[in-house]
CSV table of C-alpha atoms in Angstrom, one decimal:
chain,number,residue,atom,x,y,z
K,209,MET,CA,0.0,0.0,0.0
K,210,SER,CA,1.3,3.5,-0.8
K,211,GLN,CA,1.5,5.4,2.4
K,212,THR,CA,1.0,9.1,3.0
K,213,HIS,CA,3.9,11.0,4.6
K,214,PRO,CA,3.1,12.2,8.1
K,215,ASN,CA,3.8,15.8,7.1
K,216,GLN,CA,1.4,15.6,4.2
K,217,LEU,CA,-1.3,14.3,6.6
K,218,LEU,CA,-0.7,17.0,9.1
K,219,GLU,CA,-0.8,19.6,6.3
K,220,ALA,CA,-4.3,18.3,5.4
K,221,LEU,CA,-5.5,18.3,9.0
K,222,SER,CA,-4.2,21.9,9.5
K,223,TRP,CA,-5.7,23.0,6.2
K,224,ARG,CA,-9.2,21.9,7.2
K,225,TYR,CA,-11.5,24.0,9.3
K,226,ALA,CA,-15.2,24.3,10.0
K,227,THR,CA,-16.2,26.0,6.8
K,228,LYS,CA,-18.7,28.8,7.4
K,229,VAL,CA,-19.2,30.0,3.9
K,230,PHE,CA,-19.3,27.5,1.0
K,231,ASP,CA,-18.9,28.5,-2.7
K,232,ALA,CA,-22.4,27.5,-3.8
K,233,ALA,CA,-21.2,27.3,-7.4
K,234,LYS,CA,-18.5,24.7,-6.7
K,235,LYS,CA,-19.5,21.1,-6.7
K,236,ILE,CA,-17.5,18.1,-5.6
K,237,PRO,CA,-16.5,16.0,-8.6
K,238,ALA,CA,-18.3,12.7,-8.9
K,239,ASP,CA,-15.2,10.5,-8.4
K,240,VAL,CA,-14.2,12.4,-5.3
K,241,TRP,CA,-17.7,12.2,-3.8
K,242,ALA,CA,-17.9,8.5,-4.6
K,243,ALA,CA,-14.7,8.0,-2.6
K,244,LEU,CA,-16.2,10.0,0.3
K,245,GLU,CA,-19.4,7.9,0.2
K,246,GLN,CA,-17.3,4.8,0.2
K,247,SER,CA,-15.4,6.1,3.2
K,248,LEU,CA,-18.7,6.1,5.0
K,249,VAL,CA,-19.5,2.6,4.0
K,250,LEU,CA,-16.0,1.5,5.1
K,251,THR,CA,-16.3,3.1,8.6
K,252,PRO,CA,-15.3,0.7,11.4
K,253,THR,CA,-18.0,0.1,14.0
K,254,SER,CA,-18.4,-1.9,17.1
K,255,TYR,CA,-19.0,-5.6,16.1
K,256,GLY,CA,-19.3,-4.3,12.5
K,257,MET,CA,-22.9,-3.5,13.3
K,258,GLN,CA,-23.1,-0.3,11.2
K,259,PRO,CA,-26.2,0.8,13.1
K,260,TYR,CA,-26.8,3.9,11.0
K,261,GLN,CA,-27.8,5.4,7.6
K,262,PHE,CA,-26.4,8.4,5.9
K,263,LEU,CA,-28.8,10.6,4.1
K,264,VAL,CA,-27.3,12.7,1.3
K,265,VAL,CA,-29.7,15.6,1.0
K,266,GLN,CA,-29.4,16.9,-2.6
K,267,ASP,CA,-33.0,18.1,-3.0
K,268,ALA,CA,-33.0,21.9,-2.8
K,269,ALA,CA,-36.5,22.1,-1.3
K,270,LYS,CA,-35.5,19.7,1.5
K,271,ARG,CA,-32.4,21.7,2.2
K,272,ALA,CA,-34.3,24.9,2.3
K,273,ALA,CA,-36.8,23.2,4.8
K,274,LEU,CA,-33.9,22.1,7.0
K,275,LEU,CA,-32.2,25.6,7.1
K,276,PRO,CA,-34.4,27.2,9.8
K,277,HIS,CA,-33.8,24.1,11.9
K,278,SER,CA,-30.1,24.4,11.5
K,279,TRP,CA,-29.6,27.6,13.5
K,280,GLY,CA,-29.9,29.3,10.1
K,281,GLN,CA,-26.4,28.2,9.1
K,282,LYS,CA,-26.3,28.7,5.3
K,283,GLN,CA,-23.9,25.8,4.8
K,284,VAL,CA,-27.0,23.6,4.6
K,285,VAL,CA,-28.1,25.2,1.4
K,286,ASP,CA,-24.8,26.4,-0.1
K,287,CYS,CA,-22.6,23.3,0.3
K,288,SER,CA,-22.1,20.8,-2.5
K,289,HIS,CA,-23.2,17.7,-0.6
K,290,TYR,CA,-25.1,17.7,2.7
K,291,VAL,CA,-25.1,14.5,4.8
K,292,VAL,CA,-27.4,13.8,7.7
K,293,PHE,CA,-26.0,11.0,9.9
K,294,THR,CA,-28.8,9.0,11.4
K,295,ALA,CA,-28.5,6.3,14.0
K,296,ARG,CA,-30.8,3.3,14.9
K,297,THR,CA,-33.4,4.1,17.5
K,298,GLU,CA,-33.0,0.7,18.9
K,299,VAL,CA,-31.0,-2.4,18.0
K,300,THR,CA,-32.9,-5.6,17.4
K,301,ALA,CA,-32.3,-9.3,16.9
K,302,ALA,CA,-33.2,-8.7,13.3
K,303,ASP,CA,-30.3,-6.2,13.0
K,304,VAL,CA,-27.9,-8.8,14.3
K,305,ALA,CA,-29.4,-11.5,12.0
K,306,LYS,CA,-28.9,-9.1,9.0
K,307,LEU,CA,-25.2,-8.7,9.9
K,308,ILE,CA,-24.7,-12.4,10.4
K,309,GLN,CA,-26.3,-13.1,7.0
K,310,ARG,CA,-24.1,-10.5,5.4
K,311,THR,CA,-21.0,-12.0,7.0
K,312,SER,CA,-22.1,-15.4,5.8
K,313,ASP,CA,-22.6,-14.1,2.3
K,314,VAL,CA,-19.4,-12.0,2.1
K,315,ARG,CA,-17.1,-14.6,3.7
K,316,GLY,CA,-18.8,-17.8,2.4
K,317,ILE,CA,-19.3,-19.1,5.9
K,318,PRO,CA,-22.5,-21.0,6.8
K,319,PRO,CA,-24.6,-18.8,9.2
K,320,GLU,CA,-24.7,-21.5,11.8
K,321,LYS,CA,-20.9,-21.3,12.1
K,322,LEU,CA,-21.4,-17.7,13.3
K,323,ASP,CA,-23.7,-18.6,16.2
K,324,PHE,CA,-21.1,-17.7,18.8
K,325,TYR,CA,-20.5,-14.4,17.2
K,326,ARG,CA,-24.3,-13.7,16.9
K,327,ASP,CA,-24.9,-14.6,20.6
K,328,MET,CA,-22.0,-12.4,21.7
K,329,ILE,CA,-23.5,-9.4,19.9
K,330,LEU,CA,-27.1,-10.2,21.1
K,331,SER,CA,-26.0,-10.4,24.7
K,332,ASP,CA,-24.5,-7.0,24.5
K,333,VAL,CA,-26.1,-4.5,22.1
K,334,VAL,CA,-29.6,-6.1,22.1
K,335,ASN,CA,-30.2,-7.8,25.5
K,336,GLY,CA,-27.2,-6.6,27.4
K,337,PRO,CA,-25.7,-3.3,28.7
K,338,ARG,CA,-25.5,-1.6,25.4
K,339,GLY,CA,-29.0,-2.6,24.5
K,340,LYS,CA,-30.2,-0.3,27.3
K,341,VAL,CA,-28.5,2.7,25.6
K,342,ALA,CA,-28.9,1.4,22.1
K,343,HIS,CA,-29.6,4.6,20.3
K,344,GLU,CA,-26.8,6.4,22.1
K,345,TRP,CA,-24.4,3.5,21.3
K,346,ALA,CA,-25.6,3.7,17.6
K,347,ALA,CA,-25.1,7.5,17.6
K,348,ARG,CA,-21.5,7.0,18.9
K,349,GLN,CA,-20.9,4.8,15.9
K,350,ALA,CA,-22.2,7.5,13.6
K,351,TYR,CA,-19.7,9.9,15.2
K,352,ILE,CA,-16.9,7.5,14.2
K,353,ALA,CA,-18.2,7.8,10.6
K,354,LEU,CA,-18.2,11.6,11.1
K,355,GLY,CA,-14.6,11.7,12.3
K,356,ASN,CA,-13.6,9.3,9.5
K,357,ILE,CA,-15.2,11.3,6.6
K,358,MET,CA,-14.1,14.7,7.8
K,359,THR,CA,-10.5,13.4,7.8
K,360,CYS,CA,-11.0,11.7,4.4
K,361,ALA,CA,-12.4,15.0,3.0
K,362,ALA,CA,-9.4,16.9,4.3
K,363,VAL,CA,-6.9,14.6,2.6
K,364,LEU,CA,-8.9,14.9,-0.6
K,365,GLY,CA,-8.9,18.7,-0.4
K,366,VAL,CA,-12.6,18.9,0.2
K,367,ASP,CA,-14.0,21.3,2.8
K,368,ALA,CA,-16.4,20.3,5.5
K,369,CYS,CA,-18.5,21.8,8.3
K,370,PRO,CA,-19.8,19.4,11.0
K,371,MET,CA,-23.2,20.5,12.2
K,372,GLU,CA,-24.4,19.6,15.7
K,373,GLY,CA,-26.4,22.9,15.7
K,374,LEU,CA,-29.6,21.5,14.4
K,375,ASN,CA,-33.0,20.4,15.7
K,376,PRO,CA,-33.1,16.6,15.4
K,377,VAL,CA,-36.9,16.3,15.9
K,378,GLU,CA,-37.6,18.8,13.0
K,379,TYR,CA,-34.9,17.0,10.9
K,380,ASP,CA,-36.6,13.7,11.5
K,381,ASN,CA,-40.0,15.2,10.4
K,382,ILE,CA,-38.6,16.8,7.3
K,383,LEU,CA,-36.6,13.8,6.3
K,384,GLY,CA,-39.5,11.4,6.9
K,385,LEU,CA,-37.6,9.4,9.6
K,386,ASN,CA,-40.4,8.9,12.0
K,387,GLY,CA,-41.1,5.2,12.2
K,388,SER,CA,-38.1,4.4,10.1
K,389,GLY,CA,-36.0,3.0,12.9
K,390,TYR,CA,-33.5,5.8,12.5
K,391,LYS,CA,-33.1,9.2,14.1
K,392,THR,CA,-31.0,12.2,13.2
K,393,ALA,CA,-27.7,12.2,15.2
K,394,VAL,CA,-25.6,14.9,13.5
K,395,ALA,CA,-24.9,16.4,10.0
K,396,CYS,CA,-22.0,17.6,8.0
K,397,ALA,CA,-21.7,19.9,5.0
K,398,PHE,CA,-19.2,19.2,2.2
K,399,GLY,CA,-17.9,21.4,-0.6
K,400,TYR,CA,-15.5,24.2,-1.1
K,401,ARG,CA,-14.8,27.3,0.9
K,402,ALA,CA,-15.8,30.6,-0.5
K,403,ALA,CA,-13.0,33.1,-1.0
K,404,SER,CA,-15.0,35.4,1.3
K,405,ASP,CA,-14.9,33.0,4.3
K,406,LYS,CA,-12.8,34.9,6.8
K,407,TYR,CA,-12.8,31.9,9.1
K,408,ALA,CA,-10.4,30.1,6.7
K,409,SER,CA,-7.5,32.3,7.7
K,410,LEU,CA,-8.1,32.4,11.5
K,411,ALA,CA,-5.5,30.5,13.6
K,412,LYS,CA,-6.8,27.1,14.7
K,413,VAL,CA,-7.7,27.0,18.4
K,414,ARG,CA,-6.6,23.8,20.2
K,415,PHE,CA,-5.5,23.3,23.7
K,416,ALA,CA,-1.8,22.6,24.2
K,417,PRO,CA,-0.9,19.0,23.5
K,418,ALA,CA,0.0,18.6,27.2
K,419,ASP,CA,-3.6,19.5,28.2
K,420,LEU,CA,-5.0,16.9,25.8
K,421,ILE,CA,-2.6,14.0,25.9
K,422,ARG,CA,-1.1,12.3,28.9
K,423,VAL,CA,1.5,9.5,28.6
K,424,ILE,CA,1.3,7.1,31.5
O,764,MET,CA,-2.0,21.7,-0.3
O,765,SER,CA,-0.9,18.4,-1.9
O,766,GLN,CA,-4.0,16.2,-2.1
O,767,THR,CA,-4.3,12.5,-1.9
O,768,HIS,CA,-5.9,10.7,-4.9
O,769,PRO,CA,-9.3,9.2,-4.1
O,770,ASN,CA,-8.0,5.7,-5.1
O,771,GLN,CA,-5.1,6.0,-2.7
O,772,LEU,CA,-7.4,6.9,0.1
O,773,LEU,CA,-9.7,4.0,-0.6
O,774,GLU,CA,-6.7,1.7,-0.8
O,775,ALA,CA,-5.8,2.7,2.7
O,776,LEU,CA,-9.3,2.4,4.1
O,777,SER,CA,-9.6,-1.1,2.5
O,778,TRP,CA,-6.2,-2.1,3.9
O,779,ARG,CA,-7.2,-1.3,7.4
O,780,TYR,CA,-9.1,-3.8,9.6
O,781,ALA,CA,-9.6,-4.3,13.3
O,782,THR,CA,-6.3,-5.9,14.1
O,783,LYS,CA,-6.6,-8.9,16.3
O,784,VAL,CA,-2.9,-9.8,16.7
O,785,PHE,CA,-0.2,-7.2,16.8
O,786,ASP,CA,3.5,-7.9,16.3
O,787,ALA,CA,4.7,-7.0,19.8
O,788,ALA,CA,8.2,-6.4,18.5
O,789,LYS,CA,7.2,-3.7,16.0
O,790,LYS,CA,7.0,-0.2,17.4
O,791,ILE,CA,5.6,2.8,15.6
O,792,PRO,CA,8.4,5.2,14.6
O,793,ALA,CA,8.5,8.4,16.7
O,794,ASP,CA,7.7,10.8,13.8
O,795,VAL,CA,4.7,8.7,12.8
O,796,TRP,CA,3.4,8.5,16.3
O,797,ALA,CA,3.9,12.2,16.7
O,798,ALA,CA,1.7,12.8,13.7
O,799,LEU,CA,-1.0,10.5,15.1
O,800,GLU,CA,-0.9,12.4,18.5
O,801,GLN,CA,-1.2,15.6,16.6
O,802,SER,CA,-4.2,14.3,14.7
O,803,LEU,CA,-5.8,13.8,18.1
O,804,VAL,CA,-5.0,17.4,19.0
O,805,LEU,CA,-6.4,18.7,15.7
O,806,THR,CA,-9.7,16.8,16.0
O,807,PRO,CA,-12.7,19.0,15.3
O,808,THR,CA,-15.2,19.2,18.1
O,809,SER,CA,-18.5,20.9,18.7
O,810,TYR,CA,-17.8,24.6,19.6
O,811,GLY,CA,-14.1,23.5,19.6
O,812,MET,CA,-14.6,22.5,23.2
O,813,GLN,CA,-12.3,19.4,23.1
O,814,PRO,CA,-14.0,17.9,26.1
O,815,TYR,CA,-11.6,15.0,26.4
O,816,GLN,CA,-8.2,13.7,27.2
O,817,PHE,CA,-6.2,11.0,25.5
O,818,LEU,CA,-4.2,8.7,27.7
O,819,VAL,CA,-1.3,7.0,25.9
O,820,VAL,CA,-0.7,4.0,28.2
O,821,GLN,CA,2.9,2.9,27.7
O,822,ASP,CA,3.6,1.5,31.1
O,823,ALA,CA,3.7,-2.3,30.8
O,824,ALA,CA,2.3,-2.9,34.3
O,825,LYS,CA,-0.7,-0.6,33.7
O,826,ARG,CA,-1.4,-2.4,30.4
O,827,ALA,CA,-1.2,-5.8,32.1
O,828,ALA,CA,-3.7,-4.5,34.7
O,829,LEU,CA,-6.1,-3.3,32.0
O,830,LEU,CA,-6.0,-6.7,30.1
O,831,PRO,CA,-8.5,-8.6,32.2
O,832,HIS,CA,-10.9,-5.7,32.0
O,833,SER,CA,-10.6,-5.6,28.2
O,834,TRP,CA,-12.3,-8.9,27.5
O,835,GLY,CA,-8.8,-10.5,27.6
O,836,GLN,CA,-8.0,-9.0,24.2
O,837,LYS,CA,-4.2,-9.2,23.9
O,838,GLN,CA,-4.0,-6.1,21.7
O,839,VAL,CA,-3.9,-4.1,24.9
O,840,VAL,CA,-0.5,-5.5,25.8
O,841,ASP,CA,0.9,-6.4,22.4
O,842,CYS,CA,0.3,-3.2,20.5
O,843,SER,CA,2.9,-0.4,20.1
O,844,HIS,CA,0.7,2.4,21.5
O,845,TYR,CA,-2.5,2.0,23.5
O,846,VAL,CA,-4.8,5.0,23.7
O,847,VAL,CA,-7.6,5.4,26.2
O,848,PHE,CA,-10.1,8.0,25.1
O,849,THR,CA,-11.6,9.8,28.1
O,850,ALA,CA,-14.5,12.3,28.1
O,851,ARG,CA,-15.4,15.0,30.6
O,852,THR,CA,-17.9,13.8,33.2
O,853,GLU,CA,-19.6,17.2,33.1
O,854,VAL,CA,-19.0,20.4,31.3
O,855,THR,CA,-18.6,23.5,33.4
O,856,ALA,CA,-18.4,27.3,33.1
O,857,ALA,CA,-14.7,26.9,33.9
O,858,ASP,CA,-14.3,24.6,30.8
O,859,VAL,CA,-15.9,27.3,28.7
O,860,ALA,CA,-13.7,30.0,30.2
O,861,LYS,CA,-10.6,27.9,29.4
O,862,LEU,CA,-11.6,27.7,25.8
O,863,ILE,CA,-12.4,31.4,25.6
O,864,GLN,CA,-9.0,32.2,27.2
O,865,ARG,CA,-7.2,29.9,24.7
O,866,THR,CA,-9.1,31.5,21.8
O,867,SER,CA,-8.1,34.9,23.0
O,868,ASP,CA,-4.4,33.8,23.3
O,869,VAL,CA,-4.2,32.0,20.0
O,870,ARG,CA,-6.1,34.7,18.0
O,871,GLY,CA,-5.0,37.8,19.9
O,872,ILE,CA,-8.6,38.8,20.6
O,873,PRO,CA,-9.5,40.4,23.9
O,874,PRO,CA,-11.6,37.9,25.9
O,875,GLU,CA,-14.5,40.4,26.3
O,876,LYS,CA,-14.9,40.4,22.5
O,877,LEU,CA,-15.7,36.7,22.8
O,878,ASP,CA,-18.6,37.2,25.2
O,879,PHE,CA,-21.3,36.4,22.6
O,880,TYR,CA,-19.4,33.2,21.8
O,881,ARG,CA,-19.0,32.3,25.4
O,882,ASP,CA,-22.6,32.9,26.2
O,883,MET,CA,-23.7,30.8,23.3
O,884,ILE,CA,-21.7,27.8,24.5
O,885,LEU,CA,-22.7,28.2,28.1
O,886,SER,CA,-26.4,28.3,27.1
O,887,ASP,CA,-26.0,24.9,25.4
O,888,VAL,CA,-23.4,22.6,26.8
O,889,VAL,CA,-23.4,23.9,30.4
O,890,ASN,CA,-26.9,25.3,31.1
O,891,GLY,CA,-28.8,24.1,28.1
O,892,PRO,CA,-29.9,20.9,26.4
O,893,ARG,CA,-26.5,19.4,26.0
O,894,GLY,CA,-25.6,20.3,29.6
O,895,LYS,CA,-28.1,17.7,30.6
O,896,VAL,CA,-26.3,15.0,28.7
O,897,ALA,CA,-22.8,16.5,29.0
O,898,HIS,CA,-20.8,13.3,29.5
O,899,GLU,CA,-22.6,11.7,26.6
O,900,TRP,CA,-22.0,14.7,24.4
O,901,ALA,CA,-18.4,14.7,25.4
O,902,ALA,CA,-18.1,11.0,24.6
O,903,ARG,CA,-19.4,11.7,21.1
O,904,GLN,CA,-16.7,14.2,20.6
O,905,ALA,CA,-14.2,11.6,21.7
O,906,TYR,CA,-15.6,9.3,19.1
O,907,ILE,CA,-14.9,11.9,16.4
O,908,ALA,CA,-11.3,11.7,17.6
O,909,LEU,CA,-11.5,7.9,17.3
O,910,GLY,CA,-12.8,8.0,13.8
O,911,ASN,CA,-10.2,10.7,12.9
O,912,ILE,CA,-7.2,8.9,14.2
O,913,MET,CA,-8.2,5.5,12.8
O,914,THR,CA,-8.3,7.0,9.4
O,915,CYS,CA,-5.1,8.9,9.9
O,916,ALA,CA,-3.4,5.6,11.0
O,917,ALA,CA,-4.7,3.9,7.9
O,918,VAL,CA,-3.3,6.5,5.5
O,919,LEU,CA,0.1,6.3,7.4
O,920,GLY,CA,0.1,2.5,7.1
O,921,VAL,CA,-0.3,2.0,10.9
O,922,ASP,CA,-2.7,-0.8,12.1
O,923,ALA,CA,-5.3,-0.2,14.7
O,924,CYS,CA,-8.0,-2.0,16.7
O,925,PRO,CA,-10.8,0.1,18.3
O,926,MET,CA,-11.8,-1.3,21.6
O,927,GLU,CA,-15.3,-0.8,23.0
O,928,GLY,CA,-15.0,-4.2,24.7
O,929,LEU,CA,-13.7,-2.9,28.1
O,930,ASN,CA,-14.9,-2.2,31.5
O,931,PRO,CA,-14.9,1.6,31.9
O,932,VAL,CA,-15.3,1.5,35.7
O,933,GLU,CA,-12.2,-0.7,36.1
O,934,TYR,CA,-10.3,1.4,33.5
O,935,ASP,CA,-11.1,4.5,35.5
O,936,ASN,CA,-9.8,2.8,38.7
O,937,ILE,CA,-6.6,1.6,37.2
O,938,LEU,CA,-5.9,4.8,35.3
O,939,GLY,CA,-6.6,6.9,38.4
O,940,LEU,CA,-9.4,8.8,36.7
O,941,ASN,CA,-11.8,9.0,39.7
O,942,GLY,CA,-12.3,12.6,40.7
O,943,SER,CA,-10.3,13.8,37.6
O,944,GLY,CA,-13.3,15.0,35.8
O,945,TYR,CA,-12.8,12.5,33.0
O,946,LYS,CA,-14.1,9.0,32.4
O,947,THR,CA,-13.1,6.3,30.0
O,948,ALA,CA,-15.2,6.3,26.8
O,949,VAL,CA,-13.4,3.9,24.5
O,950,ALA,CA,-9.9,2.8,23.6
O,951,CYS,CA,-7.8,2.0,20.5
O,952,ALA,CA,-4.6,0.0,20.0
O,953,PHE,CA,-2.1,1.0,17.4
O,954,GLY,CA,0.9,-0.8,15.9
O,955,TYR,CA,1.5,-3.4,13.2
O,956,ARG,CA,-0.3,-6.6,12.4
O,957,ALA,CA,1.4,-9.9,13.1
O,958,ALA,CA,1.9,-12.2,10.1
O,959,SER,CA,-0.1,-14.7,12.0
O,960,ASP,CA,-3.3,-12.6,12.2
O,961,LYS,CA,-5.7,-14.5,10.0
O,962,TYR,CA,-8.2,-11.7,10.3
O,963,ALA,CA,-6.0,-9.6,8.0
O,964,SER,CA,-7.0,-11.6,5.0
O,965,LEU,CA,-10.7,-11.9,5.6
O,966,ALA,CA,-13.1,-10.1,3.3
O,967,LYS,CA,-14.4,-6.9,4.9
O,968,VAL,CA,-18.0,-7.2,5.9
O,969,ARG,CA,-20.1,-4.0,5.1
O,970,PHE,CA,-23.7,-3.7,4.2
O,971,ALA,CA,-24.4,-2.8,0.6
O,972,PRO,CA,-24.0,1.0,-0.1
O,973,ALA,CA,-27.7,1.1,-0.9
O,974,ASP,CA,-28.5,-0.1,2.6
O,975,LEU,CA,-26.3,2.6,4.2
O,976,ILE,CA,-26.6,5.6,2.0
O,977,ARG,CA,-29.8,7.2,0.7
O,978,VAL,CA,-29.8,10.2,-1.6
O,979,ILE,CA,-32.8,12.4,-1.2
């Protein structure tokens, strides 16, 4: 595998910032967006459960409807691609069965050989401790996807703005999620910064490494 | 900025997997690890609050103590670098003041010019809706960091294994976190796969893109 040099990675991570103003005329090329969608698909999750769906909202009317429920942040309507990260409202035995079937199909293993694996998952995220906080657990997995795709976007030279500032109940209504088994967790806008975005040139604010990292 | 080609990124994301057996003799070079630590520091968070600390557990005795509380997964002791992601137990006005002071220092803005920003954060993550679920909100931010660093590791050719399978209460005890204002959220092992790890060659199990991504 061809590796990226650490300095090139850090350059990308330093280049990125929460883009406040997108250039509404600039769209992400299809091959680049395809890679970003694939990065979502490839996100690692606990048990490989993938308890989420990603909604790519391209319909202008839907985006306009989401805007007032996004603290008025115009990134929603001006970005190239707007992704709403949804997470399972609960995790069921059927969810686990679906993963087992998929594992069987992809790896050519008879499903019954995966009984131990199935029971382990069931005893945790359905009937066990994580089952009690299933939506929150699922939302955390969605946040892995968020962290993953923001970094992927940065290395591909695509701007992004993560959006927690939204009303998830109104999002669920507008996106038709009620009764779907998924709820809005967070969103992220992707595209290209406008030349006018003064935030692009501000120094990045992070605590000192010694305040964030302890070696023990 | 020099950009990565989408195919190179996808190659890295496909190469990665949840490493089950690390080569205990192979250590991550200092410059590569420094970049991964810096990727943690640069993680984007809601309001830039960074409500977490990352513990890099290099002490062999501490790692051995964590092992039985990690479902016996030997990655804890065999990996090159073991990171425990902790999240704030609560979010306080002092946390916000610290961020405002840092913003003032880094950007050379008098703190009083940041009053609006401070009040907005206070009214949400301290006194508002997110304040009621502050630890969970902080944990989600830690998961952004997890998603970010796993992707960074992949593009640098470093193996990783995310670890939700751990007992956070025992981790907090062993790591001396009680009373610190931080709690264990998740962990991740970093290093290099052993040649003997049969999981490296298994096909990756992901649901079909159409099951995960909806364009609307």
